Short mmCIF file of C-alpha atoms (C1' of nucleotides) in Angstrom, two decimals:
data_model
loop_
_atom_site.label_atom_id
_atom_site.label_comp_id
_atom_site.label_asym_id
_atom_site.label_seq_id
_atom_site.Cartn_x
_atom_site.Cartn_y
_atom_site.Cartn_z
CA MET P 1 -3.44 4.68 -34.22
CA ALA P 2 -0.87 6.87 -32.61
CA TYR P 3 -2.99 9.92 -33.39
CA ASP P 4 -4.88 9.09 -30.23
CA PHE P 5 -1.87 10.22 -28.29
CA ASP P 6 -1.92 13.64 -29.93
CA ILE P 7 -5.55 14.15 -29.01
CA TYR P 8 -5.07 12.88 -25.48
CA ILE P 9 -2.01 14.91 -24.66
CA LYS P 10 -3.48 18.11 -26.07
CA GLN P 11 -6.52 17.68 -23.90
CA HIS P 12 -4.52 17.13 -20.73
CA ILE P 13 -1.80 19.71 -21.02
CA ASN P 14 -2.29 22.65 -23.23
CA LEU P 15 0.32 21.97 -25.92
CA SER P 16 0.91 23.58 -29.28
CA ASP P 17 1.03 21.34 -32.34
CA GLU P 18 4.77 21.92 -32.40
CA ASP P 19 5.16 20.67 -28.83
CA VAL P 20 3.19 17.55 -29.64
CA GLN P 21 5.36 16.99 -32.69
CA LEU P 22 8.45 17.41 -30.51
CA MET P 23 7.20 14.83 -28.05
CA ARG P 24 6.33 12.43 -30.84
CA SER P 25 9.67 12.91 -32.53
CA MET P 26 11.49 11.77 -29.40
CA SER P 27 9.25 8.80 -28.78
CA LEU P 28 9.78 5.20 -29.72
CA GLU P 29 6.75 3.42 -31.08
CA LYS P 30 6.35 -0.19 -30.07
CA THR P 31 3.82 -2.93 -30.44
CA ALA P 32 3.75 -5.70 -27.87
CA HIS P 33 1.85 -8.93 -28.18
CA ARG P 34 -0.30 -10.43 -25.45
CA LYS P 35 1.85 -12.00 -22.71
CA GLU P 36 5.00 -10.20 -23.85
CA ILE P 37 7.28 -9.33 -20.93
CA LEU P 38 8.45 -5.73 -21.21
CA LEU P 39 10.46 -5.64 -17.99
CA LYS P 40 11.65 -8.37 -15.65
CA PRO P 41 13.53 -8.51 -12.34
CA GLY P 42 17.19 -7.65 -12.80
CA ASP P 43 16.50 -5.42 -15.79
CA VAL P 44 16.94 -1.70 -15.58
CA CYS P 45 13.77 0.14 -16.57
CA ARG P 46 14.74 2.41 -19.45
CA TYR P 47 11.44 3.94 -20.50
CA LYS P 48 8.42 5.90 -19.51
CA MET P 49 5.55 4.30 -21.40
CA PHE P 50 2.26 5.66 -22.72
CA ILE P 51 -0.40 3.11 -23.68
CA ILE P 52 -2.14 3.96 -26.95
CA SER P 53 -4.09 0.75 -27.01
CA GLY P 54 -4.09 -2.48 -25.07
CA MET P 55 -3.24 -3.06 -21.45
CA VAL P 56 -0.22 -3.77 -19.27
CA ARG P 57 0.28 -4.81 -15.68
CA LEU P 58 3.01 -4.21 -13.10
CA TYR P 59 3.61 -7.10 -10.73
CA ARG P 60 6.09 -8.85 -8.47
CA THR P 61 6.59 -12.45 -7.49
CA ARG P 62 7.67 -14.10 -4.29
CA GLU P 63 10.20 -16.90 -4.03
CA ASP P 64 7.36 -19.43 -4.08
CA GLY P 65 6.31 -18.13 -7.50
CA SER P 66 3.14 -16.37 -6.40
CA GLU P 67 2.30 -13.21 -8.36
CA HIS P 68 1.16 -9.96 -6.80
CA ILE P 69 -0.18 -7.28 -9.09
CA MET P 70 0.57 -3.68 -8.17
CA HIS P 71 -0.98 -1.78 -11.04
CA PHE P 72 -2.89 -2.01 -14.31
CA ALA P 73 -2.68 0.59 -17.08
CA THR P 74 -4.92 0.81 -20.14
CA GLU P 75 -5.45 3.18 -23.06
CA ASN P 76 -4.28 6.74 -22.39
CA GLU P 77 -2.49 5.84 -19.21
CA TRP P 78 1.16 5.83 -18.26
CA MET P 79 3.31 3.06 -16.93
CA THR P 80 6.85 2.85 -15.68
CA GLU P 81 8.86 1.58 -12.75
CA PRO P 82 10.07 4.91 -11.34
CA GLU P 83 12.45 3.46 -8.75
CA SER P 84 14.54 1.70 -11.40
CA LEU P 85 14.10 4.39 -14.04
CA ASN P 86 15.21 7.21 -11.76
CA HIS P 87 18.22 5.55 -10.22
CA GLY P 88 19.26 3.20 -13.02
CA THR P 89 19.12 0.28 -10.60
CA PRO P 90 17.81 -3.23 -11.34
CA THR P 91 14.10 -3.58 -10.80
CA THR P 92 12.26 -6.21 -8.78
CA TYR P 93 9.12 -5.90 -10.89
CA TYR P 94 7.68 -7.37 -14.05
CA ILE P 95 5.80 -5.36 -16.65
CA GLU P 96 3.74 -7.53 -18.98
CA ALA P 97 1.33 -6.79 -21.82
CA LEU P 98 -2.02 -8.39 -21.04
CA GLU P 99 -3.35 -7.71 -24.54
CA ASP P 100 -1.72 -6.92 -27.85
CA SER P 101 -0.71 -3.35 -27.15
CA HIS P 102 0.45 -0.26 -28.94
CA LEU P 103 2.92 1.82 -26.95
CA LEU P 104 4.96 4.99 -27.02
CA LEU P 105 8.26 5.01 -25.15
CA TRP P 106 10.57 7.77 -23.96
CA THR P 107 13.94 7.29 -22.30
CA LYS P 108 14.55 9.09 -19.03
CA ARG P 109 17.01 11.41 -20.75
CA ASP P 110 14.69 12.36 -23.57
CA PHE P 111 11.79 12.86 -21.22
CA THR P 112 13.87 15.11 -18.99
CA GLN P 113 14.85 17.12 -22.04
CA LEU P 114 11.21 17.40 -23.04
CA CYS P 115 10.34 18.66 -19.58
CA VAL P 116 12.84 21.47 -19.99
CA ALA P 117 11.39 22.41 -23.36
CA ILE P 118 7.78 22.01 -22.20
CA PRO P 119 7.39 23.15 -18.58
CA GLN P 120 3.75 22.04 -18.40
CA LEU P 121 4.93 18.51 -19.03
CA LYS P 122 7.06 18.65 -15.91
CA THR P 123 4.14 19.80 -13.77
CA TYR P 124 1.90 17.17 -15.34
CA SER P 125 4.33 14.35 -14.69
CA GLU P 126 4.84 15.41 -11.06
CA ASP P 127 1.10 15.41 -10.65
CA ILE P 128 0.93 11.84 -11.88
CA ILE P 129 3.44 10.71 -9.27
CA ALA P 130 1.63 12.51 -6.47
CA LYS P 131 -1.66 10.94 -7.53
CA ASN P 132 0.01 7.56 -7.64
CA LEU P 133 1.21 8.04 -4.07
CA ALA P 134 -2.26 8.99 -2.87
CA MET P 135 -3.76 5.97 -4.67
CA THR P 136 -1.19 3.62 -3.23
CA ARG P 137 -1.72 4.95 0.30
CA GLU P 138 -5.42 4.47 -0.18
CA ARG P 139 -4.71 0.91 -1.19
CA VAL P 140 -2.58 0.21 1.88
CA PHE P 141 -5.41 1.50 4.00
CA ASN P 142 -7.97 -0.65 2.23
CA THR P 143 -5.84 -3.77 2.31
CA MET P 144 -5.34 -3.32 6.03
CA SER P 145 -8.83 -2.35 7.05
CA ALA P 146 -11.44 -3.57 4.57
CA THR P 147 -12.82 -7.06 4.09
CA ALA P 148 -12.19 -9.05 0.92
CA GLU P 149 -15.76 -8.36 -0.20
CA GLU P 150 -15.46 -4.60 0.30
CA ARG P 151 -12.22 -4.55 -1.65
CA TYR P 152 -13.79 -6.59 -4.44
CA ASP P 153 -16.74 -4.22 -4.67
CA ASP P 154 -14.42 -1.21 -4.63
CA PHE P 155 -12.38 -2.70 -7.44
CA ILE P 156 -15.41 -3.20 -9.66
CA ARG P 157 -16.65 0.30 -8.86
CA ASP P 158 -13.27 1.98 -9.44
CA TYR P 159 -11.99 -0.05 -12.40
CA PRO P 160 -15.01 -1.51 -14.21
CA ASP P 161 -13.21 -1.52 -17.53
CA VAL P 162 -10.16 -3.32 -16.20
CA PHE P 163 -12.41 -5.76 -14.38
CA ASN P 164 -14.11 -6.74 -17.61
CA ARG P 165 -10.86 -7.37 -19.42
CA ILE P 166 -8.91 -9.55 -17.00
CA PRO P 167 -9.41 -13.06 -15.64
CA LEU P 168 -10.68 -13.36 -12.08
CA HIS P 169 -7.47 -14.83 -10.76
CA MET P 170 -5.79 -11.53 -11.58
CA VAL P 171 -8.48 -9.66 -9.69
CA ALA P 172 -7.66 -11.90 -6.74
CA SER P 173 -3.96 -11.25 -7.22
CA TYR P 174 -4.57 -7.49 -7.23
CA LEU P 175 -6.78 -7.65 -4.15
CA GLY P 176 -4.26 -9.76 -2.28
CA VAL P 177 -6.53 -12.76 -1.69
CA SER P 178 -6.57 -16.30 -3.04
CA LEU P 179 -8.80 -17.22 -5.96
CA LYS P 180 -10.74 -19.37 -3.51
CA THR P 181 -11.63 -16.40 -1.35
CA LEU P 182 -12.71 -14.42 -4.39
CA THR P 183 -14.90 -17.29 -5.55
CA ARG P 184 -16.53 -17.39 -2.14
CA VAL P 185 -17.21 -13.67 -2.12
CA ARG P 186 -18.77 -13.88 -5.57
CA GLN P 187 -20.83 -16.91 -4.60
CA ALA P 188 -22.17 -15.13 -1.52
CA GLN P 189 -23.23 -12.18 -3.68
CA VAL P 190 -25.06 -14.39 -6.19
CA LYS P 191 -27.17 -15.78 -3.38
CA ARG P 192 -28.44 -12.34 -2.43
CA MET Q 1 17.24 23.07 19.25
CA ALA Q 2 16.37 24.37 15.85
CA TYR Q 3 20.06 24.49 14.97
CA ASP Q 4 19.73 20.80 14.21
CA PHE Q 5 17.74 21.73 11.17
CA ASP Q 6 20.55 23.89 9.81
CA ILE Q 7 23.03 21.07 10.13
CA TYR Q 8 20.68 18.51 8.65
CA ILE Q 9 19.62 20.53 5.66
CA LYS Q 10 23.17 21.56 4.81
CA GLN Q 11 24.22 17.94 4.80
CA HIS Q 12 21.42 16.84 2.52
CA ILE Q 13 21.32 19.60 -0.06
CA ASN Q 14 24.31 21.74 -0.53
CA LEU Q 15 23.01 25.09 0.70
CA SER Q 16 24.81 28.32 1.47
CA ASP Q 17 24.32 29.85 4.91
CA GLU Q 18 22.17 32.48 3.24
CA ASP Q 19 19.87 29.84 1.75
CA VAL Q 20 19.48 28.19 5.13
CA GLN Q 21 18.70 31.55 6.65
CA LEU Q 22 16.12 32.15 3.94
CA MET Q 23 14.45 28.81 4.65
CA ARG Q 24 14.46 29.50 8.37
CA SER Q 25 13.07 32.98 7.93
CA MET Q 26 10.02 31.60 6.14
CA SER Q 27 9.42 28.80 8.61
CA LEU Q 28 7.07 28.73 11.55
CA GLU Q 29 8.46 27.18 14.70
CA LYS Q 30 6.05 25.09 16.71
CA THR Q 31 6.12 22.87 19.75
CA ALA Q 32 3.50 20.18 20.09
CA HIS Q 33 2.80 18.19 23.20
CA ARG Q 34 2.34 14.44 23.29
CA LYS Q 35 -1.08 13.44 21.90
CA GLU Q 36 -1.65 16.82 20.29
CA ILE Q 37 -3.64 16.48 17.08
CA LEU Q 38 -2.02 18.55 14.33
CA LEU Q 39 -4.44 17.59 11.55
CA LYS Q 40 -7.80 15.87 11.58
CA PRO Q 41 -10.32 14.71 8.97
CA GLY Q 42 -12.10 17.64 7.38
CA ASP Q 43 -9.18 20.01 7.94
CA VAL Q 44 -7.13 21.28 5.04
CA CYS Q 45 -3.44 20.49 5.49
CA ARG Q 46 -1.65 23.85 5.37
CA TYR Q 47 1.93 22.91 6.09
CA LYS Q 48 4.91 20.88 5.16
CA MET Q 49 6.51 19.87 8.43
CA PHE Q 50 10.08 19.09 9.47
CA ILE Q 51 10.57 17.28 12.76
CA ILE Q 52 13.43 18.70 14.79
CA SER Q 53 12.70 16.50 17.77
CA GLY Q 54 9.96 14.14 18.81
CA MET Q 55 7.76 11.99 16.66
CA VAL Q 56 4.49 12.19 14.75
CA ARG Q 57 2.25 9.67 13.07
CA LEU Q 58 -0.12 9.81 10.09
CA TYR Q 59 -3.21 7.63 10.42
CA ARG Q 60 -6.80 7.12 9.38
CA THR Q 61 -9.80 5.66 11.14
CA ARG Q 62 -12.72 3.61 9.91
CA GLU Q 63 -16.35 4.20 10.83
CA ASP Q 64 -16.03 1.63 13.61
CA GLY Q 65 -13.30 3.77 15.20
CA SER Q 66 -10.38 1.47 14.38
CA GLU Q 67 -7.09 3.27 13.69
CA HIS Q 68 -4.74 2.43 10.83
CA ILE Q 69 -1.31 3.99 10.85
CA MET Q 70 0.18 4.93 7.49
CA HIS Q 71 3.46 6.52 8.50
CA PHE Q 72 5.74 7.52 11.35
CA ALA Q 73 8.22 10.39 11.20
CA THR Q 74 10.95 11.18 13.72
CA GLU Q 75 13.85 13.61 14.07
CA ASN Q 76 15.12 14.98 10.77
CA GLU Q 77 12.23 13.62 8.78
CA TRP Q 78 9.41 15.31 6.94
CA MET Q 79 5.69 14.91 7.29
CA THR Q 80 2.71 16.25 5.45
CA GLU Q 81 -0.50 15.10 3.78
CA PRO Q 82 0.35 15.92 0.16
CA GLU Q 83 -3.10 15.18 -1.27
CA SER Q 84 -4.74 17.84 0.87
CA LEU Q 85 -1.80 20.24 0.81
CA ASN Q 86 -1.52 20.22 -2.97
CA HIS Q 87 -5.18 20.55 -3.82
CA GLY Q 88 -6.44 22.48 -0.81
CA THR Q 89 -9.06 19.81 -0.21
CA PRO Q 90 -10.20 18.39 3.16
CA THR Q 91 -8.07 15.52 4.36
CA THR Q 92 -9.20 12.12 5.59
CA TYR Q 93 -6.12 11.67 7.77
CA TYR Q 94 -5.00 12.50 11.27
CA ILE Q 95 -1.55 13.72 12.14
CA GLU Q 96 -0.74 13.38 15.82
CA ALA Q 97 2.36 14.06 17.92
CA LEU Q 98 3.35 10.87 19.71
CA GLU Q 99 5.90 12.66 21.87
CA ASP Q 100 6.43 16.27 22.82
CA SER Q 101 7.81 17.54 19.55
CA HIS Q 102 9.64 20.47 18.11
CA LEU Q 103 8.59 21.30 14.55
CA LEU Q 104 9.28 23.64 11.67
CA LEU Q 105 6.40 24.45 9.35
CA TRP Q 106 6.18 25.96 5.86
CA THR Q 107 3.02 26.82 4.00
CA LYS Q 108 2.65 25.45 0.50
CA ARG Q 109 3.05 28.96 -0.90
CA ASP Q 110 6.20 29.75 0.99
CA PHE Q 111 7.71 26.40 0.17
CA THR Q 112 6.97 26.84 -3.52
CA GLN Q 113 8.64 30.23 -3.36
CA LEU Q 114 11.66 28.70 -1.67
CA CYS Q 115 11.88 26.09 -4.42
CA VAL Q 116 12.10 28.84 -6.98
CA ALA Q 117 14.87 30.56 -5.05
CA ILE Q 118 16.66 27.29 -4.24
CA PRO Q 119 16.42 24.85 -7.16
CA GLN Q 120 18.13 22.03 -5.24
CA LEU Q 121 15.27 22.15 -2.78
CA LYS Q 122 12.83 21.38 -5.55
CA THR Q 123 14.81 18.35 -6.68
CA TYR Q 124 15.19 17.20 -3.10
CA SER Q 125 11.50 17.45 -2.37
CA GLU Q 126 10.58 15.54 -5.55
CA ASP Q 127 12.98 12.85 -4.51
CA ILE Q 128 11.23 12.52 -1.18
CA ILE Q 129 7.89 11.96 -2.89
CA ALA Q 130 9.31 9.36 -5.27
CA LYS Q 131 10.91 7.52 -2.36
CA ASN Q 132 7.63 7.64 -0.52
CA LEU Q 133 5.89 6.05 -3.48
CA ALA Q 134 8.45 3.26 -3.71
CA MET Q 135 8.15 2.63 0.03
CA THR Q 136 4.39 2.56 -0.07
CA ARG Q 137 4.37 0.15 -3.02
CA GLU Q 138 6.77 -2.05 -1.10
CA ARG Q 139 4.34 -1.97 1.76
CA VAL Q 140 1.37 -2.96 -0.39
CA PHE Q 141 3.39 -5.87 -1.65
CA ASN Q 142 4.35 -6.95 1.86
CA THR Q 143 0.87 -6.57 3.26
CA MET Q 144 -0.47 -8.73 0.44
CA SER Q 145 2.19 -11.40 0.34
CA ALA Q 146 4.02 -11.71 3.66
CA THR Q 147 2.84 -13.30 6.88
CA ALA Q 148 2.24 -11.29 10.03
CA GLU Q 149 5.48 -12.60 11.48
CA GLU Q 150 7.55 -11.62 8.44
CA ARG Q 151 6.06 -8.14 8.50
CA TYR Q 152 6.77 -7.83 12.20
CA ASP Q 153 10.41 -8.86 11.72
CA ASP Q 154 10.75 -6.48 8.77
CA PHE Q 155 9.38 -3.64 10.85
CA ILE Q 156 11.88 -4.18 13.65
CA ARG Q 157 14.71 -4.47 11.13
CA ASP Q 158 13.70 -1.39 9.13
CA TYR Q 159 12.54 0.89 11.94
CA PRO Q 160 14.27 -0.22 15.14
CA ASP Q 161 14.20 3.27 16.60
CA VAL Q 162 10.50 3.75 15.96
CA PHE Q 163 9.81 0.28 17.33
CA ASN Q 164 11.46 1.16 20.62
CA ARG Q 165 9.48 4.34 21.05
CA ILE Q 166 5.91 3.23 20.41
CA PRO Q 167 3.50 0.89 22.21
CA LEU Q 168 2.93 -2.51 20.64
CA HIS Q 169 -0.65 -1.82 19.73
CA MET Q 170 0.63 0.83 17.33
CA VAL Q 171 3.01 -1.65 15.79
CA ALA Q 172 -0.03 -3.88 15.22
CA SER Q 173 -1.96 -0.96 13.77
CA TYR Q 174 0.89 -0.20 11.37
CA LEU Q 175 1.24 -3.84 10.33
CA GLY Q 176 -2.49 -4.17 9.77
CA VAL Q 177 -3.10 -6.94 12.30
CA SER Q 178 -4.89 -7.08 15.64
CA LEU Q 179 -2.96 -6.75 18.88
CA LYS Q 180 -3.89 -10.37 19.53
CA THR Q 181 -2.10 -11.56 16.41
CA LEU Q 182 0.96 -9.53 17.29
CA THR Q 183 0.99 -10.99 20.79
CA ARG Q 184 0.85 -14.47 19.30
CA VAL Q 185 3.72 -13.79 16.94
CA ARG Q 186 5.84 -12.46 19.77
CA GLN Q 187 4.92 -15.38 21.99
CA ALA Q 188 5.94 -17.86 19.28
CA GLN Q 189 9.31 -16.14 18.95
CA VAL Q 190 10.00 -16.24 22.68
CA LYS Q 191 9.58 -20.01 22.62
CA ARG Q 192 12.35 -20.45 20.06
"C1'" DG E 1 0.68 10.84 45.49
"C1'" DT E 2 -3.13 8.81 43.72
"C1'" DA E 3 -6.87 7.60 40.73
"C1'" DA E 4 -7.75 6.56 36.08
"C1'" DA E 5 -6.32 5.21 31.85
"C1'" DA E 6 -3.30 2.70 28.92
"C1'" DC E 7 -0.91 -1.36 28.03
"C1'" DG E 8 -0.54 -5.98 26.82
"C1'" DG E 9 -0.80 -11.02 27.80
"C1'" DG E 10 -3.89 -15.01 27.58
"C1'" DG E 11 -8.19 -18.18 27.12
"C1'" DA E 12 -12.30 -19.55 24.46
"C1'" DC E 13 -14.51 -19.45 20.53
"C1'" DA E 14 -16.00 -17.99 15.82
"C1'" DA E 15 -15.06 -16.29 11.35
"C1'" DA E 16 -12.10 -15.68 7.49
"C1'" DT E 17 -8.89 -17.42 4.51
"C1'" DG E 18 -5.55 -20.61 2.55
"C1'" DT E 19 -4.11 -25.13 0.52
"C1'" DC E 20 -4.94 -29.13 -2.06
"C1'" DC E 21 -7.73 -31.52 -4.70
"C1'" DT E 22 -11.14 -32.68 -8.47
"C1'" DC E 23 -13.94 -31.59 -12.32
"C1'" DT E 24 -16.03 -28.88 -16.16
"C1'" DT E 25 -15.92 -25.33 -19.40
"C1'" DT E 26 -13.74 -22.03 -22.16
"C1'" DC E 27 -10.23 -20.28 -24.93
"C1'" DA E 28 -5.93 -19.65 -27.42
"C1'" DG E 29 -2.72 -20.82 -30.88
"C1'" DG E 30 -1.00 -23.52 -34.41
"C1'" DC V 1 -10.62 -27.19 -36.40
"C1'" DC V 2 -8.40 -29.49 -32.87
"C1'" DT V 3 -5.80 -29.96 -28.73
"C1'" DG V 4 -3.71 -28.59 -24.64
"C1'" DA V 5 -3.68 -25.01 -21.47
"C1'" DA V 6 -6.07 -21.77 -18.75
"C1'" DA V 7 -9.91 -20.50 -16.05
"C1'" DG V 8 -12.80 -20.97 -12.33
"C1'" DA V 9 -16.12 -23.36 -9.31
"C1'" DG V 10 -16.47 -26.24 -5.32
"C1'" DG V 11 -15.51 -29.81 -1.42
"C1'" DA V 12 -12.66 -31.05 2.62
"C1'" DC V 13 -9.76 -29.69 5.84
"C1'" DA V 14 -6.12 -26.96 8.31
"C1'" DT V 15 -4.44 -22.60 9.65
"C1'" DT V 16 -4.64 -17.91 10.59
"C1'" DT V 17 -6.72 -14.22 12.46
"C1'" DG V 18 -10.23 -11.71 14.81
"C1'" DT V 19 -13.48 -10.71 18.70
"C1'" DC V 20 -14.74 -10.69 23.37
"C1'" DC V 21 -13.63 -11.55 27.56
"C1'" DC V 22 -10.62 -11.07 32.02
"C1'" DC V 23 -6.77 -9.58 34.61
"C1'" DG V 24 -2.41 -7.78 36.38
"C1'" DT V 25 1.08 -4.19 35.62
"C1'" DT V 26 2.68 0.21 34.22
"C1'" DT V 27 2.19 4.83 33.04
"C1'" DT V 28 0.01 9.27 32.88
"C1'" DA V 29 -2.14 13.34 34.32
"C1'" DC V 30 -3.87 16.19 37.72
#
DNA sequence: GTAAAACGGGGACAAATGTCCTCTTTCAGG
DNA sequence: CCTGAAAGAGGACATTTGTCCCCGTTTTAC
């Protein structure tokens, strides 16, 4: 139910019932089925997305068809492709629903308007970007300096819920290793 | 000379002379010598920094002492550690001057004040963060999916000036490969 | 000006990882 | 409920990359 959004948003930024109603009134409600592509290369990303239920992933492919996952988002998390959304330029990313999902969408224009009406929302959304940057820097550091096994353990520690809901080949794709390497890491751990 | 800042900032956000004077009046001017450490793990990052001349790098180390470079900044670029600056928490990064450098510094408080007085500055600084996020995501993708040679070529193409001012072992450290691997890549290219 | 450190190429070898393949098992969708 | 696709383990082998050396040159700092 979309009520979950009301509860979530009130907990995270102190909003009046009227503010929540305002946000809801400008949102688009959407359901996406498992494997539905919500954004693909060449598209312009039009929405900021809040996940009420389900799960989506952000990924890119190389010319050889290999997929590389940048981000997962589950219940009560946000997803967008800011580069394309902000500048109105074609994206290079895919966004795909990994489960049947229930979403709320806002266009850039509506969200900007909301930020004017609700200053806390502006602060909150800036915070999300800054956190994303810190996370992504952390990930660069890990990818460069940690072994496949360390990164695998970190992933399970940091995203246990995601881990339990996705196939292993997507874990591999997120970690930046082949499925083979992941299998080997897991096998080595079983033997201990 | 610090005049460079005036020219730069006027070109990038349309400021009146008074606004520039206001920014300058709240800045701290600092010179740093080559190899000077401006921030180290455990410190709280107090400043946003503009590089008038010289060059700085942002990097982290692992327990084994290995260095991993996250970012370089040269003339007319900004540097800070936003995670620590924003939350007042101890950083895990180093910032080091790679050349004798001439810097302008603003505390978080002063910069926030300036953003209130100069709204364009706020927009500009948000833009810088968003660009940083896009860049860092790009880098995750490259680190995961491109070969050492591709990343090396990309680095030279994207940062030719930086490339010409740093030793090769720092290029390796930025690319996330050993100096040996970099040497091999370069050797292979000579032979073609 | 000089001693020490930094730089960076190269050999030998080991470890990590990828590719290609096969073979079960599980699961999704009509 | 049935069927084809997806998932994932594992073997064989090649490739990439790292580590540990050594060594000659260049640069830095006093």
